[in-house]
Coordinates of C-alpha atoms in Angstrom, one line a residue:
X1 CA 4.9 30.6 47.0
X2 CA 7.8 30.7 44.4
X3 CA 10.8 28.4 44.5
X4 CA 13.5 30.7 43.0
X5 CA 16.0 27.9 42.5
X6 CA 13.7 26.1 40.1
X7 CA 11.9 29.0 38.4
X8 CA 13.3 30.6 35.3
X9 CA 11.4 33.3 33.4
X10 CA 11.6 33.9 29.7
X11 CA 14.8 36.1 30.0
X12 CA 16.8 33.4 31.8
X13 CA 19.4 31.4 29.9
X14 CA 21.2 28.1 30.4
X15 CA 24.8 27.5 31.2
X16 CA 26.5 25.7 28.2
X17 CA 28.1 23.4 30.7
X18 CA 24.8 22.0 31.9
X19 CA 24.2 18.4 30.5
X20 CA 20.6 19.3 29.8
X21 CA 21.4 22.5 27.9
X22 CA 19.2 23.2 24.8
X23 CA 19.2 24.7 21.4
X24 CA 19.8 28.5 21.7
X25 CA 18.1 31.2 19.7
X26 CA 21.1 31.7 17.4
X27 CA 20.8 28.1 16.2
X28 CA 24.0 27.0 18.0
X29 CA 23.6 23.7 19.9
X30 CA 24.9 21.9 22.8
X31 CA 24.2 18.3 23.7
X32 CA 20.6 17.6 24.8
X33 CA 20.5 15.3 27.8
X34 CA 19.7 11.6 27.9
X35 CA 15.9 10.9 28.1
X36 CA 16.1 7.1 27.9
X37 CA 14.9 6.8 31.5
X38 CA 11.6 8.6 30.5
X39 CA 10.7 5.8 28.1
X40 CA 11.3 2.7 30.3
X41 CA 8.9 0.3 32.0
X42 CA 7.7 1.2 35.5
X43 CA 5.7 -0.5 38.2
X44 CA 2.1 0.3 38.8
X45 CA 1.0 1.7 42.3
X46 CA -2.6 0.5 42.7
X47 CA -3.0 1.7 46.3
X48 CA -2.8 5.5 46.9
X49 CA 0.4 6.7 48.5
X50 CA 1.0 10.0 50.2
X51 CA 3.0 12.8 48.8
X52 CA 5.2 15.5 50.3
X53 CA 3.8 19.0 49.9
X54 CA 6.1 21.9 49.4
X55 CA 4.6 25.4 49.1
X56 CA 0.8 25.6 49.0
X57 CA -1.7 23.5 47.1
X58 CA -4.9 25.7 47.1
X59 CA -7.6 24.2 49.3
X60 CA -10.3 24.9 46.8
X61 CA -8.9 22.3 44.4
X62 CA -10.9 19.2 45.0
X63 CA -10.7 16.3 42.5
X64 CA -8.4 14.0 40.5
X65 CA -5.8 14.9 38.0
X66 CA -5.9 12.0 35.6
X67 CA -3.1 11.2 33.2
X68 CA -2.5 8.6 30.5
X69 CA 0.4 7.3 28.5
X70 CA 2.7 4.4 27.7
X71 CA 4.2 2.6 30.7
X72 CA 5.4 -0.8 29.6
X73 CA 7.7 -1.3 26.6
X74 CA 8.5 -5.0 26.5
X75 CA 7.1 -8.5 27.2
X76 CA 9.6 -11.3 27.8
X77 CA 12.3 -10.9 25.2
X78 CA 10.1 -8.9 22.8
X79 CA 10.4 -5.1 22.7
X80 CA 8.1 -2.5 21.3
X81 CA 9.6 -0.3 18.5
X82 CA 7.7 3.0 18.9
X83 CA 6.9 5.2 21.9
X84 CA 3.1 5.0 21.0
X85 CA 3.2 1.2 21.4
X86 CA 3.8 1.0 25.1
X87 CA 1.0 -0.4 27.3
X88 CA -1.4 2.2 28.7
X89 CA -0.6 3.3 32.3
X90 CA -3.2 5.4 34.0
X91 CA -2.2 7.9 36.8
X92 CA -4.3 9.6 39.4
X93 CA -3.3 12.5 41.7
X94 CA -6.1 13.0 44.1
X95 CA -6.2 16.5 45.6
X96 CA -8.3 17.4 48.6
X97 CA -7.9 20.2 51.3
X98 CA -4.3 20.9 50.1
X99 CA -3.2 17.3 50.4
X100 CA -2.4 14.9 47.5
X101 CA -2.2 11.2 47.0
X102 CA -0.9 9.2 44.0
X103 CA -1.9 5.9 42.4
X104 CA -1.5 4.3 39.0
X105 CA -2.7 1.2 37.2
X106 CA -2.0 -0.5 33.9
X107 CA -5.1 -0.7 31.7
X108 CA -6.2 -4.3 31.6
X109 CA -6.8 -4.2 27.9
X110 CA -7.1 -7.4 25.8
X111 CA -3.7 -6.4 24.4
X112 CA -2.1 -6.2 27.8
X113 CA -3.7 -9.4 29.1
X114 CA -2.8 -11.5 26.0
X115 CA 0.8 -10.2 25.9
X116 CA 1.1 -10.9 29.6
X117 CA -0.2 -14.5 29.3
X118 CA 2.1 -15.3 26.4
X119 CA 5.0 -13.3 27.8
X120 CA 5.7 -11.9 24.4
X121 CA 4.1 -9.4 22.0
X122 CA 1.1 -11.0 20.3
X123 CA -1.0 -7.9 19.4
X124 CA 0.2 -5.5 16.7
X125 CA 0.6 -1.8 17.7
X126 CA 1.3 1.4 15.7
X127 CA 5.0 0.7 15.2
X128 CA 5.3 -2.9 16.2
X129 CA 4.2 -6.0 14.3
X130 CA 3.4 -9.1 16.4
X131 CA 5.4 -12.1 15.1
X132 CA 3.7 -15.4 14.5
X133 CA 3.7 -18.0 17.3
X134 CA 7.0 -19.8 17.2
X135 CA 5.3 -22.9 18.4
X136 CA 3.2 -23.2 15.3
X137 CA 4.4 -25.1 12.2
X138 CA 5.9 -23.2 9.3
X139 CA 2.7 -23.4 7.2
X140 CA 0.5 -22.0 10.0
X141 CA 3.0 -19.1 10.5
X142 CA 3.0 -18.3 6.8
X143 CA -0.8 -18.2 6.6
X144 CA -1.0 -16.0 9.6
X145 CA 0.7 -13.2 7.6
X146 CA -2.4 -13.0 5.3
X147 CA -4.8 -12.3 8.2
X148 CA -5.7 -8.7 8.8
X149 CA -4.9 -8.1 12.5
X150 CA -7.6 -6.9 14.8
X151 CA -7.1 -3.3 16.0
X152 CA -5.5 -2.9 19.4
X153 CA -7.5 -1.8 22.5
X154 CA -4.3 -0.4 24.1
X155 CA -6.0 2.9 24.9
X156 CA -2.9 4.9 26.0
X157 CA -3.7 8.4 24.5
X158 CA -6.3 10.2 26.6
X159 CA -9.1 10.2 29.2
X160 CA -12.4 11.1 27.5
X161 CA -16.0 11.5 28.7
X162 CA -19.2 10.3 27.2
X163 CA -22.6 10.6 29.0
X164 CA -20.9 11.3 32.3
X165 CA -18.6 8.2 32.2
X166 CA -14.8 8.2 31.8
X167 CA -13.1 6.2 29.1
X168 CA -9.5 5.8 28.1
X169 CA -9.1 6.1 24.4
X170 CA -6.6 5.7 21.5
X171 CA -7.3 6.0 17.7
X172 CA -8.8 2.7 16.9
X173 CA -12.5 1.6 17.2
X174 CA -12.0 0.4 20.8
X175 CA -12.2 2.3 24.1
X176 CA -12.2 1.1 27.7
X177 CA -14.5 2.4 30.4
X178 CA -12.6 3.1 33.6
X179 CA -13.4 4.0 37.2
X180 CA -11.8 7.5 37.6
X181 CA -11.2 6.9 41.3
X182 CA -9.9 3.4 41.5
X183 CA -8.6 3.3 37.9
X184 CA -10.2 -0.1 37.6
X185 CA -10.6 -1.3 34.0
X186 CA -14.2 -1.9 33.0
X187 CA -15.8 -3.1 29.7
X188 CA -14.4 -2.7 26.3
X189 CA -16.5 -0.5 24.0
X190 CA -16.5 -1.0 20.2
X191 CA -17.6 2.2 18.3
X192 CA -18.7 0.0 15.3
X193 CA -21.4 -1.6 17.5
X194 CA -23.2 1.7 17.9
X195 CA -22.5 3.6 14.6
X196 CA -21.0 2.9 11.3
X197 CA -17.4 3.9 12.0
X198 CA -14.1 2.0 12.1
X199 CA -12.2 4.3 14.4
X200 CA -12.4 7.5 16.4
X201 CA -10.0 10.1 17.7
X202 CA -8.9 10.5 21.3
X203 CA -9.8 14.2 21.3
X204 CA -13.6 14.7 21.5
X205 CA -15.2 18.1 22.0
X206 CA -18.0 18.9 24.4
X207 CA -20.8 21.4 24.1
X208 CA -22.5 23.3 27.0
X209 CA -25.5 21.0 26.9
X210 CA -23.3 17.9 27.7
X211 CA -23.2 16.3 24.3
X212 CA -19.9 15.0 22.9
X213 CA -18.6 15.2 19.4
X214 CA -15.9 13.2 17.6
X215 CA -14.5 12.1 14.2
X216 CA -14.3 8.6 12.9
X217 CA -13.5 6.8 9.6
X218 CA -15.6 4.5 7.5
X219 CA -14.8 2.8 4.3
X220 CA -16.5 0.4 1.9
X221 CA -17.6 0.0 -1.7
X222 CA -18.6 3.7 -1.8
X223 CA -15.2 4.9 -0.8
X224 CA -13.5 6.4 2.3
X225 CA -15.4 8.8 4.5
X226 CA -14.6 11.0 7.5
X227 CA -17.6 11.0 9.8
X228 CA -18.6 13.5 12.4
X229 CA -20.1 11.8 15.5
X230 CA -22.4 13.1 18.1
X231 CA -23.2 11.4 21.5
X232 CA -26.1 13.0 23.3
X233 CA -26.0 14.3 26.9
X234 CA -26.3 11.7 29.7
X235 CA -29.7 10.2 30.5
X236 CA -28.5 7.3 32.5
X237 CA -30.6 5.9 35.3
X238 CA -29.1 6.5 38.7
X239 CA -27.0 3.6 39.8
X240 CA -26.7 2.0 36.4
X241 CA -23.1 0.9 35.9
X242 CA -22.5 0.2 32.2
X243 CA -21.4 1.9 29.0
X244 CA -24.2 3.9 27.4
X245 CA -24.0 5.2 23.8
X246 CA -27.7 5.2 23.0
X247 CA -28.6 7.9 20.6
X248 CA -25.1 8.2 19.1
X249 CA -25.3 9.2 15.5
X250 CA -23.2 10.2 12.5
X251 CA -24.0 13.9 11.7
X252 CA -22.2 14.1 8.4
X253 CA -20.0 11.8 6.2
X254 CA -17.3 13.7 4.3
X255 CA -15.9 11.8 1.3
X256 CA -12.1 11.7 1.2
X257 CA -10.6 13.9 -1.6
X258 CA -8.6 10.8 -2.7
X259 CA -10.3 7.6 -1.6
X260 CA -7.1 5.7 -2.2
X261 CA -5.1 8.0 0.0
X262 CA -7.2 9.3 2.9
X263 CA -5.6 11.7 5.4
X264 CA -4.5 10.9 8.9
X265 CA -6.0 13.1 11.6
X266 CA -5.5 13.3 15.4
X267 CA -8.2 15.9 16.3
X268 CA -10.6 18.5 14.8
X269 CA -11.9 22.0 15.5
X270 CA -15.4 22.9 16.8
X271 CA -17.0 26.4 17.3
X272 CA -20.4 27.3 18.6
X273 CA -22.2 26.3 15.3
X274 CA -19.6 24.4 13.2
X275 CA -17.4 21.4 13.2
X276 CA -14.3 21.7 11.0
X277 CA -12.4 18.7 9.7
X278 CA -8.9 19.4 8.6
X279 CA -7.8 17.1 5.7
X280 CA -4.1 17.4 5.8
X281 CA -1.4 15.9 3.5
X282 CA -0.4 13.1 5.9
X283 CA -1.7 10.2 3.8
X284 CA -2.6 6.6 4.5
X285 CA -1.8 4.4 1.5
X286 CA -4.7 1.9 1.5
X287 CA -2.9 -0.5 -0.9
X288 CA 0.0 -0.6 1.5
X289 CA -2.4 -0.9 4.4
X290 CA -3.8 -4.1 2.8
X291 CA -0.3 -5.5 2.1
X292 CA 1.6 -4.4 5.2
X293 CA 0.8 -7.6 7.1
X294 CA 2.1 -9.8 4.3
X295 CA 5.2 -7.6 4.1
X296 CA 5.7 -7.7 7.8
X297 CA 5.5 -3.9 8.2
X298 CA 3.9 -2.0 11.0
X299 CA 1.1 0.6 10.6
X300 CA 3.4 3.6 10.8
X301 CA 5.0 2.5 7.5
X302 CA 1.7 3.2 5.6
X303 CA 1.7 6.9 6.6
X304 CA 3.5 9.3 4.3
X305 CA 3.9 13.1 4.2
X306 CA 2.9 14.3 0.8
X307 CA 3.2 18.1 0.6
X308 CA 2.0 18.1 -3.1
X309 CA -1.5 18.1 -1.6
X310 CA -3.1 21.2 -0.1
X311 CA -4.7 21.3 3.3
X312 CA -8.5 21.3 3.0
X313 CA -11.0 22.6 5.6
X314 CA -14.4 20.9 5.6
X315 CA -17.0 23.0 7.4
X316 CA -20.1 21.3 8.7
X317 CA -23.0 22.9 10.6
X318 CA -23.0 21.3 14.0
X319 CA -26.8 21.4 14.5
X320 CA -28.0 20.3 11.0
X321 CA -25.1 18.2 9.8
X322 CA -25.1 20.2 6.5
X323 CA -21.7 20.5 4.8
X324 CA -20.7 23.9 3.4
X325 CA -20.5 24.0 -0.4
X326 CA -17.5 26.4 -0.1
X327 CA -14.1 24.7 -0.6
X328 CA -11.5 26.1 1.7
X329 CA -7.9 25.2 1.1
X330 CA -4.5 26.3 2.4
X331 CA -0.9 25.4 1.7
X332 CA 0.3 22.0 3.1
X333 CA 0.7 21.8 6.8
X334 CA 0.7 19.3 9.6
X335 CA -1.4 19.6 12.8
X336 CA -2.1 17.3 15.8
X337 CA -3.8 19.7 18.2
X338 CA -6.2 22.6 17.8
X339 CA -6.1 25.4 20.4
X340 CA -9.6 26.9 20.0
X341 CA -12.1 27.9 17.3
X342 CA -14.8 30.5 17.5
X343 CA -17.1 32.7 15.3
X344 CA -16.7 36.4 15.0
X345 CA -18.7 38.7 12.7
X346 CA -19.3 36.2 9.9
X347 CA -15.8 34.5 10.2
X348 CA -14.7 31.3 11.7
X349 CA -11.4 31.8 13.6
X350 CA -9.3 28.6 14.1
X351 CA -6.1 28.5 16.1
X352 CA -3.9 25.5 16.1
X353 CA -0.4 24.1 16.5
X354 CA 1.1 23.5 13.0
X355 CA 4.3 22.2 11.5
X356 CA 5.6 21.9 8.0
X357 CA 6.8 18.3 8.0
X358 CA 4.4 15.5 8.8
X359 CA 7.1 12.8 8.9
X360 CA 7.6 13.7 12.6
X361 CA 5.0 11.1 13.9
X362 CA 7.0 8.1 12.7
X363 CA 10.3 9.5 14.1
X364 CA 9.4 8.9 17.8
X365 CA 10.8 5.3 17.8
X366 CA 12.2 4.0 21.0
X367 CA 15.6 3.6 19.3
X368 CA 15.6 7.4 18.5
X369 CA 14.4 8.4 22.0
X370 CA 16.9 6.2 23.8
X371 CA 20.0 7.5 22.0
X372 CA 22.5 8.8 24.5
X373 CA 23.5 12.5 24.6
X374 CA 25.9 13.6 21.9
X375 CA 26.2 14.5 18.3
X376 CA 23.7 12.0 17.0
X377 CA 21.0 13.0 19.5
X378 CA 21.7 16.7 18.7
X379 CA 21.4 16.0 14.9
X380 CA 18.2 14.1 15.4
X381 CA 16.6 16.8 17.5
X382 CA 17.7 19.6 15.1
X383 CA 16.1 17.6 12.2
X384 CA 12.7 17.7 13.8
X385 CA 10.2 20.4 12.6
X386 CA 9.0 23.0 15.2
X387 CA 5.3 23.2 15.7
X388 CA 4.1 26.8 16.0
X389 CA 0.8 28.5 16.7
X390 CA -1.1 29.7 13.7
X391 CA -4.5 31.3 13.0
X392 CA -6.7 30.4 10.0
X393 CA -9.8 32.6 9.3
X394 CA -12.6 31.2 7.1
X395 CA -15.3 33.6 5.8
X396 CA -18.7 32.0 6.3
X397 CA -20.8 34.2 4.0
X398 CA -19.1 33.3 0.6
X399 CA -21.6 33.2 -2.3
X400 CA -21.5 33.2 -6.1
X401 CA -21.6 37.0 -5.9
X402 CA -18.6 37.3 -3.5
X403 CA -15.8 39.1 -5.4
X404 CA -12.7 37.2 -6.4
X405 CA -9.0 38.0 -6.0
X406 CA -9.3 40.2 -2.9
X407 CA -8.9 39.5 0.8
X408 CA -12.2 38.7 2.4
X409 CA -11.0 38.9 6.0
X410 CA -12.0 42.2 7.6
X411 CA -11.4 41.4 11.3
X412 CA -9.2 44.3 12.6
X413 CA -7.1 42.2 14.9
X414 CA -6.0 39.6 12.4
X415 CA -3.6 39.5 9.4
X416 CA -4.8 36.2 8.1
X417 CA -6.2 36.3 4.5
X418 CA -8.9 34.5 2.6
X419 CA -9.2 35.0 -1.2
X420 CA -11.9 33.5 -3.5
X421 CA -10.2 32.3 -6.7
X422 CA -11.7 32.1 -10.1
X423 CA -12.6 28.4 -9.7
X424 CA -14.8 29.2 -6.7
X425 CA -12.4 28.0 -4.0
X426 CA -11.3 30.1 -1.1
X427 CA -7.6 30.1 -0.5
X428 CA -6.5 30.7 3.1
X429 CA -3.2 32.1 4.3
X430 CA -2.3 32.1 8.0
X431 CA -1.6 34.7 10.6
X432 CA 1.3 33.7 12.9
X433 CA 0.4 33.8 16.6
X434 CA 3.9 34.3 18.1
X435 CA 7.1 36.4 17.9
X436 CA 10.7 35.3 17.9
X437 CA 10.8 34.8 21.7
X438 CA 9.0 31.5 21.2
X439 CA 12.0 30.0 19.2
X440 CA 14.2 29.8 22.3
X441 CA 11.7 27.3 23.6
X442 CA 11.7 25.2 20.5
X443 CA 8.1 25.9 19.4
X444 CA 5.2 24.5 21.3
X445 CA 2.6 21.7 21.5
X446 CA -0.1 20.2 23.8
X447 CA -2.1 23.4 23.9
X448 CA -4.8 23.9 26.6
X449 CA -7.3 26.7 27.4
X450 CA -9.9 27.5 30.0
X451 CA -12.1 25.0 28.2
X452 CA -15.1 25.1 30.5
X453 CA -15.7 28.8 29.9
X454 CA -13.9 29.8 26.7
X455 CA -14.0 26.8 24.3
X456 CA -15.7 27.9 21.1
X457 CA -15.6 31.5 22.3
X458 CA -13.3 34.5 21.8
X459 CA -10.4 34.0 24.3
X460 CA -7.0 35.6 25.2
X461 CA -4.8 33.0 26.8
X462 CA -3.6 29.5 26.2
X463 CA -1.1 27.2 27.9
X464 CA 1.3 24.7 26.2
X465 CA 4.6 22.8 26.4
X466 CA 7.7 24.2 24.9
X467 CA 9.9 21.7 23.0
X468 CA 13.5 22.6 23.5
X469 CA 14.1 18.8 23.6
X470 CA 12.5 15.7 22.0
X471 CA 10.1 15.8 24.9
X472 CA 8.6 19.0 26.4
X473 CA 11.0 20.8 28.7
X474 CA 9.0 23.9 29.6
X475 CA 5.6 25.2 30.3
X476 CA 4.3 28.3 28.5
X477 CA 1.5 30.8 28.8
X478 CA 0.7 32.8 25.7
X479 CA -1.1 36.1 25.6
X480 CA -2.8 36.4 22.2
X481 CA -3.3 40.1 22.5
X482 CA 0.3 40.9 23.0
X483 CA 2.0 37.7 21.7
X484 CA 4.1 37.8 24.9
X485 CA 4.7 34.6 26.8
X486 CA 5.5 33.6 30.3
X487 CA 7.5 30.4 31.0
X488 CA 8.4 27.9 33.6
X489 CA 11.5 26.0 32.7
X490 CA 14.4 24.3 34.4
X491 CA 17.2 22.1 32.9
X492 CA 16.5 18.4 33.4
X493 CA 12.8 18.8 34.3
X494 CA 10.2 17.6 31.8
X495 CA 6.6 18.7 32.3
X496 CA 3.5 17.0 31.0
X497 CA 0.7 18.8 29.1
X498 CA -0.6 21.7 31.3
X499 CA -4.2 21.5 32.4
X500 CA -6.1 24.6 33.5
X501 CA -8.5 24.4 36.4
X502 CA -10.6 27.5 37.0
X503 CA -10.9 29.0 40.4
X504 CA -14.3 29.2 42.1
X505 CA -16.2 32.4 41.3
X506 CA -13.5 33.4 38.8
X507 CA -14.1 36.8 37.1
X508 CA -11.2 36.7 34.6
X509 CA -10.2 34.1 32.0
X510 CA -6.9 33.2 33.7
X511 CA -8.3 33.1 37.3
X512 CA -7.2 29.6 38.3
X513 CA -4.2 27.2 38.3
X514 CA -2.3 25.2 35.8
X515 CA -1.2 21.7 36.8
X516 CA 1.4 19.5 35.2
X517 CA 3.4 16.4 36.2
X518 CA 7.1 17.0 36.3
X519 CA 9.5 14.1 35.7
X520 CA 13.3 13.9 35.3
X521 CA 15.9 11.4 34.0
X522 CA 18.5 12.7 36.4
X523 CA 17.3 11.3 39.7
X524 CA 15.4 8.2 40.5
X525 CA 11.9 8.6 41.9
X526 CA 11.8 12.4 41.8
X527 CA 8.4 13.0 40.3
X528 CA 6.1 15.9 41.4
X529 CA 2.8 17.4 40.7
X530 CA 3.4 21.1 39.9
X531 CA 0.7 23.8 40.6
X532 CA 1.2 27.2 39.0
X533 CA -0.8 30.3 39.5
X534 CA -2.3 30.7 36.0
X535 CA -2.3 34.5 36.1
X536 CA 1.3 35.1 37.1
X537 CA 2.6 31.7 36.0
X538 CA 4.6 31.3 39.2
X539 CA 4.7 28.3 41.4
X540 CA 2.2 27.9 44.2
X541 CA 3.3 24.4 45.3
X542 CA 4.1 20.9 44.4
X543 CA 3.4 17.4 45.6
X544 CA 6.5 15.2 45.5
X545 CA 5.9 11.5 45.0
X546 CA 8.7 8.9 45.3
X547 CA 8.0 7.0 42.0
X548 CA 9.2 6.9 38.4
X549 CA 6.7 8.0 35.8
X550 CA 7.4 7.7 32.1
X551 CA 6.7 10.6 29.7
X552 CA 2.9 10.6 29.0
X553 CA 0.4 11.9 26.6
X554 CA -2.9 13.6 27.7
X555 CA -5.0 14.0 30.8
X556 CA -7.9 15.8 32.4
X557 CA -9.0 17.2 35.8
X558 CA -12.0 15.4 37.2
X559 CA -13.7 17.8 39.7
X560 CA -15.3 16.1 42.6
X561 CA -18.2 17.6 44.6

């Protein structure tokens, strides 16, 4: 069922009088609306509450739509500085026989518990430094600046899965195991107790045998390394209720191109036989990192965008851990999320969301996000880079005999190029995966595919959020064959990352639904779970829940038998 008053297709336009109007395709602007209510503290809802169903939620959907993200932005008189710093709030929409309930819980991390007990911020986060205890004497407070703070376990980025168990994760060495039904916080897991890494991403990949793969850092006298991690499939004894990382191993350690300035990364690419680490020119200055506590600066201040460096693709065989001797490089770019990667006729095809300015991460301070509508907000939005879908193609059969100074990419459907230079490197140039229609949606991010059936395989469709605002304000479906898109968008409504759920007995790639949580700053307690038909991208139904939900990060669908 379609709700025509709230569905706009890609040819619809906004009234310039609307307070949530957006940047138009001719680069003229009108004021973007106030999103401060989307980054404020809310109450948790630990016991499931019913929702009001409008339209039709398909009865074959049976499971939990789990979401994560910041949900508490102050303790006592202390306020966090950056959106990433807010305490993790977990959400669950439980769907069964066309009905939906909602619940939420704050993650009882050590950071949350300690901040709550002291009623002030006592644990450092990405953009917020914890101040010394005012009750200590001056000498003690001074010495505390010379202590390297422990990493936070405020796992507010994603729900991830290892050996059949769910964890919430951030980008430090800590995760928290959680119960996906009750959202109860369980034990803290420290990666460094299992393998020699000091952190890991919140975006693992999964193979079809049930193993999980991730990336983590390590550093020491030998330098700085990027490590590919493998956690084997589950072998847990039935009824055993504890974290299990037995058999976890580092497949390959990749030395940083500059050990003094390693790269920041948020995710990585994986095909059927290869893992690709993307070393991009967002750099972490290790000297600043050692001094930032003394200087009273937060972690985000040690990250810099340095476009004088190229982007380097490190290719590692997923089954042997052997690193390719070929050095693949591309012009500087910034990426957070990959769309998909697969092999085709001796080439590795990688699609990802890319930008040309890596300073964007530090810009999402709460001060910037809470600016009221007007010229300053417009100026800030228009200064942000637009992330766009791009394709990189890496030839996998390069040898000493491969000719130089000619395009090695022979795939008929792709205009990307790869040229071996005289020094033995392979220089990659991209193929753009969009046309001008995408610009009216502000570019895109948070890409998702039919992961269960098409990850690491040739595919046609992906789903994403359009960014006509600082936060996503549309849902998009992209057809890679035609570069045409379908869109769901309405002024004042802000969707979360779309998650695809395949239909039972599906015969086509887009047989299924796309789910997203829709929030709005306009009206109190007007959140709803949106369910779109993935093929037509029209609304099937929604589940309205009378709560406020802040803008979140990532989530998953946990199918229940």
